[in-house]
XYZ file of C-alpha atoms in Angstrom:
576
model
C 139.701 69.496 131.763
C 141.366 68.146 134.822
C 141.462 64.570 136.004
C 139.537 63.613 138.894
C 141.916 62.558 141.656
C 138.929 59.682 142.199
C 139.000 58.556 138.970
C 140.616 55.288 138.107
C 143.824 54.253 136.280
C 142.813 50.483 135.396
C 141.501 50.691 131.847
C 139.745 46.822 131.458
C 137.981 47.418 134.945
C 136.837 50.529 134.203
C 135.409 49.032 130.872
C 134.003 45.704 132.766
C 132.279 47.994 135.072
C 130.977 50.362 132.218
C 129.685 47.286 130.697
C 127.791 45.898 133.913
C 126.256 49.722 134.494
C 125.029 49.259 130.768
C 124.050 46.089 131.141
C 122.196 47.027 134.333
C 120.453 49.658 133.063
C 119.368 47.699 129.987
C 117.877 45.033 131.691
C 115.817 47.948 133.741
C 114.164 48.862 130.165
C 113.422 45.563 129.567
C 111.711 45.149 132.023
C 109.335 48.330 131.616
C 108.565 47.395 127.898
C 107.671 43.223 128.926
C 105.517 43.930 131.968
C 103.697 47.193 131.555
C 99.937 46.720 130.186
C 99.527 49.772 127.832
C 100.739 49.911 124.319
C 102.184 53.690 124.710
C 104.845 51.514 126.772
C 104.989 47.516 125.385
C 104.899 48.975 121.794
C 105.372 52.376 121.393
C 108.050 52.057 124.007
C 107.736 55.691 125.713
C 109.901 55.440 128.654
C 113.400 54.941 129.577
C 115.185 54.316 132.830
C 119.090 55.045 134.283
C 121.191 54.404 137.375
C 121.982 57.085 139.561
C 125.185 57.404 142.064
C 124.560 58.719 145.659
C 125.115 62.428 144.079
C 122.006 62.209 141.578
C 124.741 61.969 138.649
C 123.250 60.078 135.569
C 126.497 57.137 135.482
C 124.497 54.858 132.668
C 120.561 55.095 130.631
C 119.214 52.568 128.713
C 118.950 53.246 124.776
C 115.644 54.754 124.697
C 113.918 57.946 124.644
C 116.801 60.529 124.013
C 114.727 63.630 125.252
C 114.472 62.002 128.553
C 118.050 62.385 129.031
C 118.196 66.367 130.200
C 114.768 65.705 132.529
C 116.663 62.290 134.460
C 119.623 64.107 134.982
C 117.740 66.606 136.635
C 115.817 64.409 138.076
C 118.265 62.759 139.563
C 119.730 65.705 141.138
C 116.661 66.299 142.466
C 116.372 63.107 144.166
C 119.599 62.908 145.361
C 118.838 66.720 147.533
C 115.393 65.686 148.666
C 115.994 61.611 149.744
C 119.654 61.479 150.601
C 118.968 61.958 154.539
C 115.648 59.914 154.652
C 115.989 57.286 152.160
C 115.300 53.837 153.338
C 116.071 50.512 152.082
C 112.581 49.167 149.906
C 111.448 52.676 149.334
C 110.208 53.699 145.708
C 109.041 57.098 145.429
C 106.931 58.803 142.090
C 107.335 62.543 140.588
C 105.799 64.228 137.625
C 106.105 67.721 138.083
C 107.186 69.908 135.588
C 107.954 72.714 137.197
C 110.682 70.542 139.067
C 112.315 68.947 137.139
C 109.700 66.671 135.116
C 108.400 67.069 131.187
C 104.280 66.838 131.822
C 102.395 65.294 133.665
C 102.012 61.883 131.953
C 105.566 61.467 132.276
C 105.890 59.403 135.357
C 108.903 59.086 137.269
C 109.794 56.168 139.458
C 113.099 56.068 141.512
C 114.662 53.336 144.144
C 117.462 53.911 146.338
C 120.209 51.161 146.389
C 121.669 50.392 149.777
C 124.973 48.558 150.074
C 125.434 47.651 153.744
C 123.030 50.546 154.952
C 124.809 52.936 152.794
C 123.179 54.582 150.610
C 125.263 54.235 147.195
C 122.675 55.459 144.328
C 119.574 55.257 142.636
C 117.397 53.641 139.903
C 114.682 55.509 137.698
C 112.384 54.768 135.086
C 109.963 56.832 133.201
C 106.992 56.205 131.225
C 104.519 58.101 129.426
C 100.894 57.200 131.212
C 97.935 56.826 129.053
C 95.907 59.265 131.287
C 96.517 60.339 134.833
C 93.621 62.843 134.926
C 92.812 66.066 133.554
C 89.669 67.914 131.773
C 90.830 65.968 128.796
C 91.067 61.999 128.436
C 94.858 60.785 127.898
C 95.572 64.236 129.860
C 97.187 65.655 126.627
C 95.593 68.456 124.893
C 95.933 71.701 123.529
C 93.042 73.326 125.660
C 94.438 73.662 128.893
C 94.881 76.686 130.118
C 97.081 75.328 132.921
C 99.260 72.821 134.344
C 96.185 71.927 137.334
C 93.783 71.357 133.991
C 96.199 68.715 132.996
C 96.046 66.050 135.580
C 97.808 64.854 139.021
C 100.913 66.705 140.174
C 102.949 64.632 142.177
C 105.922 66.091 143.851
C 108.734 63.389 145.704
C 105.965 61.166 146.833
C 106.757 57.622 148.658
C 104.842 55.365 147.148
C 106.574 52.447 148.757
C 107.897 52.946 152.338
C 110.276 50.125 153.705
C 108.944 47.711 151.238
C 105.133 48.201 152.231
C 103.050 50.136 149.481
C 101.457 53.042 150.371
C 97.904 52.340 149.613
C 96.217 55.371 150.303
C 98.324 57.478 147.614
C 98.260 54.649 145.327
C 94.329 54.564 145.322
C 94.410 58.161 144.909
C 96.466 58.103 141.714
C 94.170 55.543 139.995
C 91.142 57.380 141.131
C 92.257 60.388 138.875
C 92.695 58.110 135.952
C 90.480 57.263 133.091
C 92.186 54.064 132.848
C 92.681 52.695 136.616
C 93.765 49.095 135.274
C 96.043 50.289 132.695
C 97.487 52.794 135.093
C 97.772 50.213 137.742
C 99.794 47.691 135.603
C 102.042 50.294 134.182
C 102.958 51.901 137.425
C 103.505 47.953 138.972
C 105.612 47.585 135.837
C 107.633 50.746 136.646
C 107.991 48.916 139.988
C 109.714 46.224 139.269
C 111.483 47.469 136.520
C 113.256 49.658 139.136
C 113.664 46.552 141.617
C 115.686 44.552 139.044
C 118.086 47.532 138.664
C 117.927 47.746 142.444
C 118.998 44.241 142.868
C 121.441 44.291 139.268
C 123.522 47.647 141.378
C 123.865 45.699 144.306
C 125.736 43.148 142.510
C 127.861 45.247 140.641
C 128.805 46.541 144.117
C 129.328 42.906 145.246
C 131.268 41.261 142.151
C 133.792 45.018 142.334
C 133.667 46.432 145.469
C 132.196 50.010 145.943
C 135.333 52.488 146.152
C 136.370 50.547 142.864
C 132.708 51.039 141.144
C 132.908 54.245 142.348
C 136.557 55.215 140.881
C 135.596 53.410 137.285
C 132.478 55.972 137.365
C 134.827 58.601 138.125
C 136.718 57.714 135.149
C 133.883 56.884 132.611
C 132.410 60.460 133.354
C 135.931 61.963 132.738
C 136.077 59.738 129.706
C 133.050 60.566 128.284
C 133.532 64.715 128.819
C 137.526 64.141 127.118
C 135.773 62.532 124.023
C 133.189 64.928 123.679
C 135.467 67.700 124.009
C 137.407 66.148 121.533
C 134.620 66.274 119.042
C 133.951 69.840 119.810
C 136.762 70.749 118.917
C 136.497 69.999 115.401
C 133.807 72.302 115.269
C 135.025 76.041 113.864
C 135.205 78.473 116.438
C 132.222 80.828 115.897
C 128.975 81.848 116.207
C 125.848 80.416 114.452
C 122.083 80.802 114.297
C 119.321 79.560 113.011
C 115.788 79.689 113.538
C 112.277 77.697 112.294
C 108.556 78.091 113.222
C 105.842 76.352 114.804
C 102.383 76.856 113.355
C 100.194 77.890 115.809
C 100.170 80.178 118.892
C 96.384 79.119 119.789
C 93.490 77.486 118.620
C 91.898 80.750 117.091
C 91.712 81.132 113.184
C 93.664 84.631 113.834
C 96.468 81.864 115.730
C 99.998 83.319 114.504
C 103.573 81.430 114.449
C 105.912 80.967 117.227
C 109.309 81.752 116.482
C 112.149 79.183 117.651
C 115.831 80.250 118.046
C 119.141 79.962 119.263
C 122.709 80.979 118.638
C 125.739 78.870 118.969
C 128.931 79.413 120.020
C 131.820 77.565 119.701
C 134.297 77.841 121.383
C 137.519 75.896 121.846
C 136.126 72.617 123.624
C 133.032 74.454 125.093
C 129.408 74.980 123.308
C 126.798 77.431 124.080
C 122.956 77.297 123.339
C 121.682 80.230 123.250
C 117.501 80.348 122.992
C 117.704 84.816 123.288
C 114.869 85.778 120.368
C 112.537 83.117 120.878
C 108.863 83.624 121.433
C 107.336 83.988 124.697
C 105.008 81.341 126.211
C 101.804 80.390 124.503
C 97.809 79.982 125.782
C 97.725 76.584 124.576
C 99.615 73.610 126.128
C 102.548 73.378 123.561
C 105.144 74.985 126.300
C 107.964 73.646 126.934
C 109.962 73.232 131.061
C 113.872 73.850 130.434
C 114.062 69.592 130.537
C 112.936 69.553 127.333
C 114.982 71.762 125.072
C 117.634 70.804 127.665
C 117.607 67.255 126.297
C 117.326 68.132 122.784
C 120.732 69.804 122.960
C 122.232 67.059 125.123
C 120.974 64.606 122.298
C 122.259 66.389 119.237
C 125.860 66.628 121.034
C 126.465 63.062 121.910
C 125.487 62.308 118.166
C 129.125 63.593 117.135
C 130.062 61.018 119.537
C 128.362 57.851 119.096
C 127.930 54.813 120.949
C 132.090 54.711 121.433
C 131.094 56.759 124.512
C 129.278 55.446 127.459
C 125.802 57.093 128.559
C 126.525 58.888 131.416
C 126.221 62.882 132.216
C 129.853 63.592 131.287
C 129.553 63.916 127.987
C 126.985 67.585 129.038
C 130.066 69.174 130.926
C 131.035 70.821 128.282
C 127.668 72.763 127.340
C 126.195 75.303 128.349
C 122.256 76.307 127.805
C 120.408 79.469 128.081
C 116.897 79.413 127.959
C 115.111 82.923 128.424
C 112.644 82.735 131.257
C 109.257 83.031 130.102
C 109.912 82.034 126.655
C 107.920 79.003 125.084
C 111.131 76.742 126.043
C 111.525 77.684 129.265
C 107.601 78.937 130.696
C 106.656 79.800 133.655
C 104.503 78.106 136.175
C 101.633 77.153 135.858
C 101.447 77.189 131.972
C 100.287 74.029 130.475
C 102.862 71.658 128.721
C 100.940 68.742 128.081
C 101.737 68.508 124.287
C 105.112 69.957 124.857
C 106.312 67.314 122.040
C 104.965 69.612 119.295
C 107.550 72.514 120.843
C 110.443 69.407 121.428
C 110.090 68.592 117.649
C 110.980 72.125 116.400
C 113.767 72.759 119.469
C 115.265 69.716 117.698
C 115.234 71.313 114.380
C 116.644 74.562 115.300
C 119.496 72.811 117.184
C 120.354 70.337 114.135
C 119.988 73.534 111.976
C 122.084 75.447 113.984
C 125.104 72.955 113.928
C 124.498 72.085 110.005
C 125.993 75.408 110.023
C 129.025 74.790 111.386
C 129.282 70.729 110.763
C 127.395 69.995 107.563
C 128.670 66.718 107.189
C 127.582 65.489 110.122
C 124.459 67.081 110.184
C 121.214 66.052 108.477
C 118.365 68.045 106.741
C 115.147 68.909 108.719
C 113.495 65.608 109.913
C 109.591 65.870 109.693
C 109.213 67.972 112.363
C 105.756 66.636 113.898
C 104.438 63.506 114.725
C 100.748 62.953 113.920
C 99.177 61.720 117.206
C 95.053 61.011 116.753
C 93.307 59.948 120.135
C 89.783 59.321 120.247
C 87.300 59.442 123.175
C 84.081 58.009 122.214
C 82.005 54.633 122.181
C 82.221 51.669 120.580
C 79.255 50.605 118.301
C 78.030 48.351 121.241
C 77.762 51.764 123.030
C 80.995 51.143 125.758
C 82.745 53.923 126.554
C 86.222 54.015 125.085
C 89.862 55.702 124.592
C 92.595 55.285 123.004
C 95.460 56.552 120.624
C 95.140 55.395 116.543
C 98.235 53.670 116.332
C 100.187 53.177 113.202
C 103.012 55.209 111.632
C 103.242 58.572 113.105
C 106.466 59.880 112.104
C 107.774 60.721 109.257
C 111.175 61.466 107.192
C 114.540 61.073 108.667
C 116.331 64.256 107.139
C 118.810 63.719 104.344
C 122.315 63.228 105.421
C 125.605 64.402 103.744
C 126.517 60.597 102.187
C 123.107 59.083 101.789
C 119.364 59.167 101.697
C 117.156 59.786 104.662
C 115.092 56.902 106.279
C 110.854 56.673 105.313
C 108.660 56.827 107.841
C 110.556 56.583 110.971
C 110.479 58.091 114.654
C 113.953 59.357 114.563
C 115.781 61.353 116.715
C 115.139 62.834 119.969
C 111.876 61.088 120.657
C 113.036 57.819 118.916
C 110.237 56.046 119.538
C 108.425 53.046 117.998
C 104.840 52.878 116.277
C 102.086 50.988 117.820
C 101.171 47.967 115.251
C 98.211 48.392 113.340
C 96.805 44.896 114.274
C 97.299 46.231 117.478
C 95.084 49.173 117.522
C 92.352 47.376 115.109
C 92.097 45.092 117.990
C 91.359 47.467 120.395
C 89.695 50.286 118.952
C 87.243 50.354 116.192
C 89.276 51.416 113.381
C 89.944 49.705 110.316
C 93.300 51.161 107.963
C 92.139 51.047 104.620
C 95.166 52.057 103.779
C 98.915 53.203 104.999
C 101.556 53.508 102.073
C 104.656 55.585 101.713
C 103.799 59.572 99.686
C 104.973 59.938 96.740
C 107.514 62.747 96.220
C 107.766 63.653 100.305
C 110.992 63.438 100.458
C 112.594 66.276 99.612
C 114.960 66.365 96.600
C 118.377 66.346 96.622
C 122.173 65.013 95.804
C 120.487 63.058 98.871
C 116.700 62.409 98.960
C 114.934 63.207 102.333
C 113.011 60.408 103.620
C 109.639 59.915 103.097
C 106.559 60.423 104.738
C 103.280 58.670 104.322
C 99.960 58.630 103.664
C 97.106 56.813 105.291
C 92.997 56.513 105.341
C 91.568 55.013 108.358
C 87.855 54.580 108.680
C 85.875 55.166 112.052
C 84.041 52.184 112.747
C 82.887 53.105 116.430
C 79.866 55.102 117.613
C 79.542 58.810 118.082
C 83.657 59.621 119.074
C 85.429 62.936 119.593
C 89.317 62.645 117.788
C 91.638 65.115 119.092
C 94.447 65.637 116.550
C 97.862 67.035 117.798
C 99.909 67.801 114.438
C 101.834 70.790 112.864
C 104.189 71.233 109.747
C 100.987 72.513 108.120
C 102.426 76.055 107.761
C 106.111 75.771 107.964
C 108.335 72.856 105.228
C 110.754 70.554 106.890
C 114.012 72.092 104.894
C 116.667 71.014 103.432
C 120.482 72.036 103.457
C 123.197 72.708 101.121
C 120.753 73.061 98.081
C 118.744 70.682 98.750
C 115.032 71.020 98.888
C 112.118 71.166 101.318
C 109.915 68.482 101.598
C 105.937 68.996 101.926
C 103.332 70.354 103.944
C 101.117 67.751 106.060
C 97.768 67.313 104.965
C 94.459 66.316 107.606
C 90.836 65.632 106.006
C 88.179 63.928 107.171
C 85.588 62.408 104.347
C 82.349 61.455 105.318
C 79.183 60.310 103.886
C 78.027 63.722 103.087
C 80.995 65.498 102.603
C 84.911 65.922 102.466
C 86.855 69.001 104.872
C 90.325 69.594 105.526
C 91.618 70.002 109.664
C 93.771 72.457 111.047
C 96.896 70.840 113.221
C 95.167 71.401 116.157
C 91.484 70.421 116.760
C 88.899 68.249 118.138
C 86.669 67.095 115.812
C 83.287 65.273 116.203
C 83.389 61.813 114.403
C 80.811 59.010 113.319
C 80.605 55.793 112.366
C 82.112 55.487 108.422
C 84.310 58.721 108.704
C 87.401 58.163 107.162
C 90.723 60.207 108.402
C 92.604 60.954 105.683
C 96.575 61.624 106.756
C 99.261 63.026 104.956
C 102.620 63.355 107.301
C 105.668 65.100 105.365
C 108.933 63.624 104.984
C 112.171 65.227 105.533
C 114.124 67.842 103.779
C 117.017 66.423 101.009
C 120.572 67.606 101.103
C 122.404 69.555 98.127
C 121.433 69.819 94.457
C 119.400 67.222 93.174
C 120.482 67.764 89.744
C 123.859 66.397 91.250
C 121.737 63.402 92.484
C 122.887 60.116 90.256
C 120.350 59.447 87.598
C 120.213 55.472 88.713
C 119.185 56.214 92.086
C 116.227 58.839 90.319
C 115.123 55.732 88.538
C 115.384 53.460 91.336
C 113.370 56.086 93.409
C 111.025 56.492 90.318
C 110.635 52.369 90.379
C 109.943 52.130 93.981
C 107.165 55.041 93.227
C 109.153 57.428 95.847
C 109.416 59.649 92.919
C 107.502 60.801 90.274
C 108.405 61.037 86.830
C 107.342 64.879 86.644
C 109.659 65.591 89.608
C 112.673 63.043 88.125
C 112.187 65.502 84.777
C 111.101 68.855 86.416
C 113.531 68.692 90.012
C 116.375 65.606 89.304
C 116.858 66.548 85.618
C 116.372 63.245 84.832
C 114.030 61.698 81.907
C 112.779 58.356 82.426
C 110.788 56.646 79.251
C 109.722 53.129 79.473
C 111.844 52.610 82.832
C 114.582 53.727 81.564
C 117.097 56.743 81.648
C 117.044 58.480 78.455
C 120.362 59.799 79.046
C 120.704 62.010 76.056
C 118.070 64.444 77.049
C 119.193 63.771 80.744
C 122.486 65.180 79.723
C 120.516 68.175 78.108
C 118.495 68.980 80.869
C 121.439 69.300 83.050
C 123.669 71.012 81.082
């Protein structure tokens, strides 16, 4: 690479101002998780914001949502062509659209320009993940739609603030398309003012620096960040690899087949390729996926070989390269529906960690769960008022196995990386009760390394009559493990009710009534190389902790346990 002639040669300014930017941007998300009203945001903390320079280049994000990192840097490329000649000072303006730039529709973008003595120097963004903005379906993600205009609003570079003074009419307009006007309301003032702070935190980075000095530090940290990522590329053995996994489900239908997931790699010198040629076309059902999606996924898995030693800006994505076949489930056509394009996001990831296991083991992990097990119900309360709302609780499962230690149970890893809403949380607001939520025995998958674990969880309906729409998958397909080690479980959906017990496909609404209990069972994560390499204390740690039991410590780990202990002289025998 060659170094900007803009960038800056003053190391512990450059580093002040990366700090500021961070700090700036932090404060943003702070702001969206303290004042927004619904959980999705306070506690499951689906949004993220960055700052923008007058070019639409991503020069700092928050740490939050990973796989909002490809869609803001389009986003704010998009921005940056639309508003740059008719931006004005107090203007906020909203976008969702997929098919420009956005994930779905509940994905709300808000951006500010920043003026610095009536120039235009940049922008602020935030986006959250709306608990319903319209739609034949309440929260305005299901599988059903057949396309994008069944899924809610579009909004395309709307001002919703002009010159400081809201725009009413479109503001009434988008809460008159939503199930949940007051939630909406609150959530999009939060977005608001979460974008104001930044506004005002820019300006006086601007101040306390100067601008041509900001601007020649964020010359420098984008430089920086592309030289350290190249750096860590090039560790990587020149090559080609490929890899491929499977989502369940290409409909609804009991005749439904598997979509196929791919891509090759190739490395070379300091430049990667993604390469999605082979996969599936686009899907009936609203599990596609806009090129912002799988477009984050990869930038994700690349900055892991970098860590947090390099700053969050766009420079580190210079040196890849993505090619997503048009028409293709990761890169559809408009108007398919994406609404539950998570479900295709979850496997992308896979397929990209899998791909670079191949050529970087080490620093790779086994498959992570793969899903997340998302339950929303639309129904009434036993008083008979009409309600909605997601069930809350762990979601997520494994964290895949790693090439040094275990993975982690139960946690929203990765490129979603988000955060479970509390159980006292939804009790309060829906009526649910969890009789019980505990980790599953033996969902890890086995290895030197155990996978994480998943979980298991009965949760008893305690509304009126209720519709719950379940959005889940690993059902078909095992989260898998590497270098030996093994695949963890299948997830598991039944419902038991007064006069009988059934098991539920991934994908399904389901009638439900008062005393129906939803039985869950969300995998874990695949383990990494042999477990009969796996240290027999850690088997009987595991088998203590009841993460293990002591037919797969004997039949999988080679281990025998009697009286919680390790009979080592038939432990030797059984792995000799």
């Amino acid at each position: 690479m060659k170094k900007n002639k803009e960038s800056f040669d003053d190391p512990i300014t450059t580093e002040v101002v990366r700090g500021l930017l961070d700090a700036a941007a932090e404060e943003v998300q702070q702001v969206l998780y303290k004042v927004s009203h619904s959980p999705l945001i306070t506690d499951g903390r689906d949004s993220t914001s960055a700052l923008f320079d007058a070019q639409g280049r991503t020069i700092a994000q928050a740490t939050a949502v990973p796989c909002h990192l490809g869609c803001l840097q389009d986003l704010g490329r998009i921005f940056a062509s639309h508003f740059n000649h008719q931006a004005n000072e107090g203007d906020v303006y909203i976008h969702n659209d997929p098919y420009n730039g956005g994930t779905h529709l509940p994905d709300l973008a808000i951006v500010s320009p920043v003026f610095f003595k009536s120039k235009l120097i940049g922008y602020v963004a935030t986006m959250s993940h709306h608990a319903d903005i319209g739609g034949f379906a309440p929260g305005s993600v299901n599988f059903a739609a057949k396309d994008l205009y069944a899924e809610g609003l579009i909004l395309s570079m709307a001002t919703i603030v002009k010159n400081g003074k809201v725009n009413e009419p479109l503001f009434d307009t988008i809460l008159a398309n939503s199930r949940v006007p007051d939630t909406l309301k609150g959530d999009l003032g939060g977005q608001i003012a979460a974008c104001l702070t930044g506004v005002k935190r820019y300006k006086e980075i601007i101040s306390k620096i100067g601008l041509k000095k900001v601007q020649k530090c964020v010359e420098s940290l984008l430089d920086y960040s592309e030289r350290m990522t190249r750096n860590e590329i090039k560790k990587i053995p020149n090559g080609e690899y490929y890899f491929e996994d499977f989502l369940d489900d290409d409909s609804l239908e009991e005749t439904a087949k598997p979509v196929k997931i791919c891509v090759t790699l190739k490395v070379k010198g300091s430049n990667l390729e993604f390469d999605f040629d082979g996969t599936d076309n686009q899907v009936d059902i609203a599990i596609n996926n806009v090129p912002s999606c799988p477009n984050s996924v990869v930038y994700y898995a690349v900055r892991t070989l970098t860590g947090d030693k390099v700053p969050n800006n766009e420079g580190s994505f210079r040196p890849i390269t993505i090619k997503l076949p048009k028409g293709s489930i990761v890169n559809s056509t408009f108007p398919a529906p994406v609404a539950v394009r998570g479900i295709t996001l979850k496997r992308v990831e896979d397929v990209i960690c899998g791909v670079m296991a191949k050529a970087l083991p080490e620093r790779m992990t086994a498959a992570h769960s793969g899903q997340y097990t998302m339950v929303n119900f639309v129904g009434f309360d036993i008083n008979g008022k009409r309600i909605q709302g997601h069930m809350g609780g762990p979601y997520a499962g494994g964290h895949g196995a790693r090439s040094n230690k275990d993975g982690i149970d139960v946690t929203e890893h990765g490129a979603t990386n988000g955060s479970p809403i509390p159980i006292e949380v939804s009790e309060s607001k829906l009526p649910i009760l969890f009789k019980k939520s505990l980790l599953w025995t033996d969902s890890g998958g086995a290895g030197k390394w155990r996978g994480g674990l998943g979980y298991t969880a009965e949760v008893e309906w305690m509304g009126g009559d209720c519709y719950g729409s379940f959005r889940r998958d690993r059902m078909k397909f095992k989260p898998w493990g590497i270098e030996g080690g093994h695949d963890a479980p299948l997830c598991k959906t039944q419902i038991i009710s007064k006069k009988q017990k059934y098991s539920l496909p991934g994908k399904i609404d389901t009638p439900l009534k008062k005393g129906d209990i939803i039985k869950i069972h969300t995998t874990g994560s695949g383990g990494f190389g042999n477990p009969e390499k796996r240290d027999p204390e850690l088997v009987l740690d595991d088998y203590m902790n009841k993460k293990i039991s002591s037919s797969a410590a004997k039949n999988i780990y080679k281990v025998m346990i009697k009286n919680n202990q390790i009979d080592y002289k038939i432990t030797n025998l059984l792995r000799a």
